[in-house]
Amino acid sequence: MQDLNDLALFAAVVKHKGFSAASRALSIPKSKLSKHVARLEQQLDVRLLERSTRKLRVTEIGQAFYERCETILSGVEAAEAVVAAARSEPSGIVRLASPIGFTPMLAHILPAFHRRYPEVRLLITTTNRRVDLVEERIDIALRARDQLDTDNHLIVRKLGQARQFLAASPALMARLGNVTIDTLGKMPTLSMNEQHGSDTWQLHTDGMKREIAHQPIIGCSDFAILERAAIEGVGIALLPDHLCGRGFRTGVLLPVLPEWSSNDAIVHLVFTSRHGLLPGVRALIDFLVENLPRAMSRCTEIDPAPAMLAAAE
């Protein structure tokens, strides 16, 4: 494998018809040009140029080699132009991974991202499992964790915090009567755990912590299903504040043991590098940092649709 610099300098000598002219055109000493060409001839074990004190002649094999060098160098320039174009304006495919619970907020803000950057194509993976950004070729992952990611190869941008509260329909609360932290585990519940028939909630209040073991009626990793089941009176759900807050405001849900909640989850973005990001990736990061916290807040505002549905029934 030849050094591209050797090929480029040899081609320049041939193109400018001599070392002196190439030296002036490239602002490179003649001695350096001569050294590169000599090294190239030595590696190829062939004479490319015939030199004399007065003139330079390209050998037959040197001319054929020069023509191939020009083809190679043109290809390199075209490849660099592709990269330069990709880095100039946000475009191309950007892959985002997001927990399922954040899909309402993303659905609210991503059309505006598309209007701002129409050349960017988003491929979104919605999953609650931890994705491997490198292995799965994910550019950005949105996460909500008790702690920030500490992997050395990941860059973190913090967006805010989220907490989960217990919620149930007014009809279910009227039927259950008094619910206490001690009786909570015996009540009908809804869970994010879709793998097992039992689950444990980690709740806290004023420095106190409790683990509530329960057997959920429905286990599902999609908060939208749990929210709807809670509104329908199926069971008590532990819902993110942006979902249960909306239900509390519209009256389709009531807080259950409001002094108890989950630990704060830190909402953050992770990506593999701060340097060399393609414009499309950087544009999406900046857009999410600017807009996702506001979208999370808006999701707690009154949404009349659930209340209308409940009233119609």
Short mmCIF file of C-alpha atoms in Angstrom, two decimals:
data_model
loop_
_atom_site.label_atom_id
_atom_site.label_comp_id
_atom_site.label_asym_id
_atom_site.label_seq_id
_atom_site.Cartn_x
_atom_site.Cartn_y
_atom_site.Cartn_z
CA MET A 1 0.00 0.00 0.00
CA GLN A 2 1.57 3.23 -1.18
CA ASP A 3 1.54 6.51 0.72
CA LEU A 4 -1.00 8.86 -0.89
CA ASN A 5 1.37 11.77 -0.26
CA ASP A 6 4.03 10.05 -2.39
CA LEU A 7 1.51 9.51 -5.18
CA ALA A 8 0.27 13.12 -4.98
CA LEU A 9 3.77 14.61 -5.04
CA PHE A 10 4.90 12.40 -7.91
CA ALA A 11 1.78 13.39 -9.87
CA ALA A 12 2.51 17.06 -9.17
CA VAL A 13 6.05 16.74 -10.54
CA VAL A 14 4.74 15.16 -13.74
CA LYS A 15 1.86 17.63 -14.04
CA HIS A 16 4.14 20.68 -13.62
CA LYS A 17 6.86 19.13 -15.82
CA GLY A 18 9.64 19.28 -13.29
CA PHE A 19 10.69 19.46 -9.67
CA SER A 20 11.32 23.23 -9.70
CA ALA A 21 7.90 24.11 -11.10
CA ALA A 22 6.17 21.65 -8.71
CA SER A 23 8.17 23.09 -5.82
CA ARG A 24 6.97 26.60 -6.61
CA ALA A 25 3.36 25.51 -7.14
CA LEU A 26 3.17 23.55 -3.89
CA SER A 27 5.57 25.68 -1.80
CA ILE A 28 7.51 22.52 -0.97
CA PRO A 29 11.34 22.29 -1.15
CA LYS A 30 12.71 20.45 -4.19
CA SER A 31 14.69 18.20 -1.89
CA LYS A 32 11.51 17.00 -0.21
CA LEU A 33 9.83 16.32 -3.55
CA SER A 34 12.86 14.40 -4.75
CA LYS A 35 12.94 12.36 -1.55
CA HIS A 36 9.26 11.33 -1.88
CA VAL A 37 9.61 10.39 -5.55
CA ALA A 38 12.80 8.41 -4.86
CA ARG A 39 11.07 6.52 -2.05
CA LEU A 40 8.14 5.73 -4.34
CA GLU A 41 10.49 4.39 -7.05
CA GLN A 42 12.32 2.30 -4.48
CA GLN A 43 9.11 0.78 -3.15
CA LEU A 44 7.85 0.03 -6.68
CA ASP A 45 11.31 -1.10 -7.80
CA VAL A 46 10.90 0.78 -11.07
CA ARG A 47 12.19 3.99 -12.64
CA LEU A 48 9.36 6.52 -13.02
CA LEU A 49 11.38 9.58 -14.02
CA GLU A 50 14.60 10.01 -15.94
CA ARG A 51 16.49 12.99 -14.51
CA SER A 52 19.32 15.09 -15.87
CA THR A 53 20.74 18.46 -14.92
CA ARG A 54 18.73 20.10 -17.69
CA LYS A 55 15.46 18.25 -18.02
CA LEU A 56 13.19 15.56 -16.72
CA ARG A 57 11.56 12.82 -18.76
CA VAL A 58 8.72 10.57 -17.66
CA THR A 59 9.37 6.92 -18.46
CA GLU A 60 6.75 4.86 -20.24
CA ILE A 61 5.84 3.01 -17.07
CA GLY A 62 5.96 6.33 -15.22
CA GLN A 63 3.38 7.83 -17.61
CA ALA A 64 1.04 4.86 -17.15
CA PHE A 65 1.52 5.05 -13.39
CA TYR A 66 0.86 8.81 -13.42
CA GLU A 67 -2.47 8.30 -15.19
CA ARG A 68 -3.54 5.77 -12.56
CA CYS A 69 -2.40 8.15 -9.81
CA GLU A 70 -4.61 10.89 -11.22
CA THR A 71 -7.58 8.52 -11.13
CA ILE A 72 -6.85 7.59 -7.52
CA LEU A 73 -6.34 11.19 -6.42
CA SER A 74 -9.56 12.28 -8.15
CA GLY A 75 -11.38 9.54 -6.24
CA VAL A 76 -9.89 10.77 -2.97
CA GLU A 77 -11.00 14.33 -3.74
CA ALA A 78 -14.51 13.10 -4.53
CA ALA A 79 -14.62 11.14 -1.25
CA GLU A 80 -13.48 14.19 0.68
CA ALA A 81 -16.14 16.27 -1.06
CA VAL A 82 -18.81 13.80 0.08
CA VAL A 83 -17.62 14.10 3.68
CA ALA A 84 -17.39 17.90 3.43
CA ALA A 85 -20.93 18.10 2.09
CA ALA A 86 -22.20 15.81 4.85
CA ARG A 87 -20.54 18.00 7.47
CA SER A 88 -21.78 21.29 6.06
CA GLU A 89 -25.57 20.94 6.51
CA PRO A 90 -27.65 18.56 8.66
CA SER A 91 -28.63 15.67 6.42
CA GLY A 92 -28.62 11.90 6.17
CA ILE A 93 -29.78 9.24 8.63
CA VAL A 94 -29.70 9.80 12.40
CA ARG A 95 -30.55 6.90 14.72
CA LEU A 96 -32.20 7.65 18.08
CA ALA A 97 -33.11 5.20 20.85
CA SER A 98 -35.78 6.21 23.37
CA PRO A 99 -37.68 4.63 26.26
CA ILE A 100 -41.28 3.87 25.35
CA GLY A 101 -42.59 6.31 27.96
CA PHE A 102 -41.05 9.26 26.13
CA THR A 103 -42.81 8.64 22.82
CA PRO A 104 -45.64 11.17 23.56
CA MET A 105 -43.10 13.97 24.02
CA LEU A 106 -41.09 12.96 20.96
CA ALA A 107 -44.28 12.77 18.90
CA HIS A 108 -45.06 16.34 19.99
CA ILE A 109 -41.73 17.90 19.04
CA LEU A 110 -40.22 15.88 16.17
CA PRO A 111 -42.43 17.33 13.40
CA ALA A 112 -40.85 20.72 14.18
CA PHE A 113 -37.40 19.12 13.90
CA HIS A 114 -38.30 17.79 10.46
CA ARG A 115 -39.53 21.21 9.34
CA ARG A 116 -36.28 22.76 10.51
CA TYR A 117 -34.02 20.04 9.04
CA PRO A 118 -35.89 18.44 6.13
CA GLU A 119 -32.80 16.60 4.85
CA VAL A 120 -32.37 14.61 8.08
CA ARG A 121 -33.98 11.17 8.20
CA LEU A 122 -34.74 9.87 11.72
CA LEU A 123 -34.77 6.17 12.58
CA ILE A 124 -36.17 5.79 16.11
CA THR A 125 -35.92 2.66 18.24
CA THR A 126 -38.38 2.65 21.17
CA THR A 127 -37.36 0.21 23.85
CA ASN A 128 -36.96 0.13 27.62
CA ARG A 129 -33.86 -2.05 27.51
CA ARG A 130 -30.39 -0.53 27.63
CA VAL A 131 -29.06 -0.22 24.08
CA ASP A 132 -25.40 -0.57 23.09
CA LEU A 133 -24.74 2.53 20.99
CA VAL A 134 -21.68 1.13 19.23
CA GLU A 135 -22.93 -2.41 18.66
CA GLU A 136 -26.38 -1.31 17.48
CA ARG A 137 -25.15 1.74 15.51
CA ILE A 138 -27.24 4.18 17.58
CA ASP A 139 -26.19 7.84 17.33
CA ILE A 140 -28.10 9.13 20.38
CA ALA A 141 -29.86 7.38 23.26
CA LEU A 142 -32.43 9.06 25.49
CA ARG A 143 -32.36 7.60 29.00
CA ALA A 144 -34.04 8.06 32.37
CA ARG A 145 -31.96 6.50 35.16
CA ASP A 146 -31.42 6.88 38.89
CA GLN A 147 -27.84 7.86 38.04
CA LEU A 148 -26.11 9.34 35.02
CA ASP A 149 -24.27 6.92 32.77
CA THR A 150 -20.64 6.63 33.83
CA ASP A 151 -19.23 4.75 30.82
CA ASN A 152 -15.99 6.45 29.85
CA HIS A 153 -16.75 6.24 26.14
CA LEU A 154 -20.11 8.02 26.44
CA ILE A 155 -20.83 11.76 26.48
CA VAL A 156 -23.80 12.80 28.64
CA ARG A 157 -26.17 15.77 28.29
CA LYS A 158 -28.59 16.15 31.21
CA LEU A 159 -32.14 17.28 30.36
CA GLY A 160 -33.99 17.21 33.66
CA GLN A 161 -35.59 14.92 36.22
CA ALA A 162 -38.69 12.77 36.33
CA ARG A 163 -40.54 11.01 39.15
CA GLN A 164 -43.32 8.44 39.32
CA PHE A 165 -46.45 8.66 41.47
CA LEU A 166 -49.21 6.21 42.35
CA ALA A 167 -52.49 6.83 40.55
CA ALA A 168 -55.89 5.17 40.23
CA SER A 169 -59.34 6.01 38.90
CA PRO A 170 -61.92 7.66 41.22
CA ALA A 171 -64.19 4.62 40.80
CA LEU A 172 -61.46 2.20 41.91
CA MET A 173 -60.51 4.38 44.88
CA ALA A 174 -64.14 4.50 45.99
CA ARG A 175 -64.31 0.72 45.76
CA LEU A 176 -61.03 0.10 47.59
CA GLY A 177 -61.66 2.54 50.42
CA ASN A 178 -58.67 3.44 52.58
CA VAL A 179 -55.34 2.49 51.01
CA THR A 180 -52.23 2.62 53.21
CA ILE A 181 -48.58 1.92 52.50
CA ASP A 182 -49.02 -1.34 54.43
CA THR A 183 -52.01 -2.53 52.40
CA LEU A 184 -50.79 -1.28 49.02
CA GLY A 185 -49.21 -4.62 48.06
CA LYS A 186 -52.56 -6.39 48.45
CA MET A 187 -54.39 -4.01 46.12
CA PRO A 188 -54.96 -4.57 42.36
CA THR A 189 -51.92 -3.09 40.65
CA LEU A 190 -50.44 -2.39 37.22
CA SER A 191 -46.73 -2.82 36.52
CA MET A 192 -43.98 -2.05 34.05
CA ASN A 193 -42.62 -5.55 34.64
CA GLU A 194 -43.72 -7.62 31.67
CA GLN A 195 -41.50 -10.61 32.34
CA HIS A 196 -42.68 -11.92 35.70
CA GLY A 197 -45.94 -12.34 37.59
CA SER A 198 -44.69 -10.30 40.52
CA ASP A 199 -42.99 -6.95 40.94
CA THR A 200 -41.53 -4.68 43.61
CA TRP A 201 -42.00 -0.93 43.79
CA GLN A 202 -39.27 1.17 45.43
CA LEU A 203 -41.05 4.07 47.16
CA HIS A 204 -39.84 6.80 49.47
CA THR A 205 -41.07 9.78 51.49
CA ASP A 206 -39.28 12.18 53.84
CA GLY A 207 -36.19 10.00 54.10
CA MET A 208 -38.20 6.79 54.55
CA LYS A 209 -38.02 3.94 52.00
CA ARG A 210 -40.34 1.03 51.42
CA GLU A 211 -40.29 -1.92 49.06
CA ILE A 212 -43.79 -2.89 48.03
CA ALA A 213 -44.06 -6.42 46.65
CA HIS A 214 -47.21 -6.92 44.57
CA GLN A 215 -48.72 -9.14 41.89
CA PRO A 216 -49.90 -6.92 39.03
CA ILE A 217 -53.05 -7.58 37.07
CA ILE A 218 -51.33 -6.17 33.97
CA GLY A 219 -47.60 -6.08 33.31
CA CYS A 220 -46.55 -4.01 30.30
CA SER A 221 -43.54 -1.88 29.37
CA ASP A 222 -45.73 0.70 27.59
CA PHE A 223 -46.91 3.45 29.96
CA ALA A 224 -49.75 4.34 27.58
CA ILE A 225 -51.38 0.95 28.23
CA LEU A 226 -50.89 1.25 31.99
CA GLU A 227 -52.29 4.80 31.99
CA ARG A 228 -55.39 3.71 30.12
CA ALA A 229 -55.87 0.67 32.37
CA ALA A 230 -55.59 2.91 35.42
CA ILE A 231 -58.18 5.33 33.98
CA GLU A 232 -60.50 2.38 33.32
CA GLY A 233 -60.23 1.31 36.98
CA VAL A 234 -58.27 -1.91 36.43
CA GLY A 235 -55.67 -1.17 39.10
CA ILE A 236 -53.25 1.23 40.78
CA ALA A 237 -50.35 2.28 38.57
CA LEU A 238 -47.00 3.89 39.27
CA LEU A 239 -46.89 6.46 36.47
CA PRO A 240 -44.38 9.14 35.41
CA ASP A 241 -45.29 12.62 36.60
CA HIS A 242 -45.95 13.83 33.04
CA LEU A 243 -48.69 11.18 32.68
CA CYS A 244 -50.32 11.04 36.09
CA GLY A 245 -50.21 14.84 36.38
CA ARG A 246 -52.36 15.08 33.30
CA GLY A 247 -54.82 12.57 34.76
CA PHE A 248 -54.97 14.39 38.09
CA ARG A 249 -55.74 17.70 36.39
CA THR A 250 -58.53 16.26 34.26
CA GLY A 251 -60.00 14.24 37.14
CA VAL A 252 -59.76 10.86 35.42
CA LEU A 253 -57.10 9.80 37.95
CA LEU A 254 -56.62 10.41 41.65
CA PRO A 255 -53.34 10.37 43.55
CA VAL A 256 -52.82 7.33 45.77
CA LEU A 257 -50.61 7.95 48.81
CA PRO A 258 -49.35 11.22 47.27
CA GLU A 259 -46.63 11.57 49.87
CA TRP A 260 -44.97 8.45 48.44
CA SER A 261 -43.16 8.40 45.08
CA SER A 262 -40.32 6.75 43.23
CA ASN A 263 -36.79 8.10 43.33
CA ASP A 264 -36.01 10.90 40.90
CA ALA A 265 -34.87 9.62 37.51
CA ILE A 266 -32.33 11.74 35.66
CA VAL A 267 -33.41 12.27 32.06
CA HIS A 268 -30.35 12.55 29.83
CA LEU A 269 -28.91 11.97 26.38
CA VAL A 270 -25.85 9.85 25.69
CA PHE A 271 -23.72 9.69 22.54
CA THR A 272 -20.28 8.33 21.80
CA SER A 273 -18.24 11.44 20.99
CA ARG A 274 -18.31 15.20 21.39
CA HIS A 275 -15.91 15.71 18.45
CA GLY A 276 -16.51 14.86 14.83
CA LEU A 277 -20.28 14.64 15.15
CA LEU A 278 -22.11 14.82 11.85
CA PRO A 279 -24.29 17.94 11.58
CA GLY A 280 -27.51 15.88 11.64
CA VAL A 281 -26.55 14.21 14.92
CA ARG A 282 -25.48 17.48 16.51
CA ALA A 283 -28.66 19.18 15.29
CA LEU A 284 -30.85 16.52 16.92
CA ILE A 285 -28.92 16.70 20.21
CA ASP A 286 -29.27 20.49 20.35
CA PHE A 287 -32.95 20.27 19.38
CA LEU A 288 -33.76 17.73 22.11
CA VAL A 289 -31.86 19.72 24.74
CA GLU A 290 -33.86 22.81 23.77
CA ASN A 291 -37.31 21.28 23.33
CA LEU A 292 -37.71 18.01 25.24
CA PRO A 293 -37.82 19.55 28.76
CA ARG A 294 -40.63 21.86 27.60
CA ALA A 295 -42.45 18.93 26.02
CA MET A 296 -42.21 17.02 29.30
CA SER A 297 -43.77 19.98 31.09
CA ARG A 298 -46.53 20.34 28.52
CA CYS A 299 -47.49 16.69 28.95
CA THR A 300 -48.60 17.51 32.50
CA GLU A 301 -51.05 20.12 31.24
CA ILE A 302 -54.75 19.40 30.86
CA ASP A 303 -55.56 17.01 28.03
CA PRO A 304 -59.36 16.88 27.66
CA ALA A 305 -59.42 13.66 25.64
CA PRO A 306 -59.38 11.18 28.58
CA ALA A 307 -62.00 13.16 30.50
CA MET A 308 -64.24 13.32 27.44
CA LEU A 309 -63.90 9.59 26.93
CA ALA A 310 -64.74 8.91 30.57
CA ALA A 311 -67.75 11.24 30.45
CA ALA A 312 -69.02 9.62 27.25
CA GLU A 313 -69.01 6.23 28.93
#
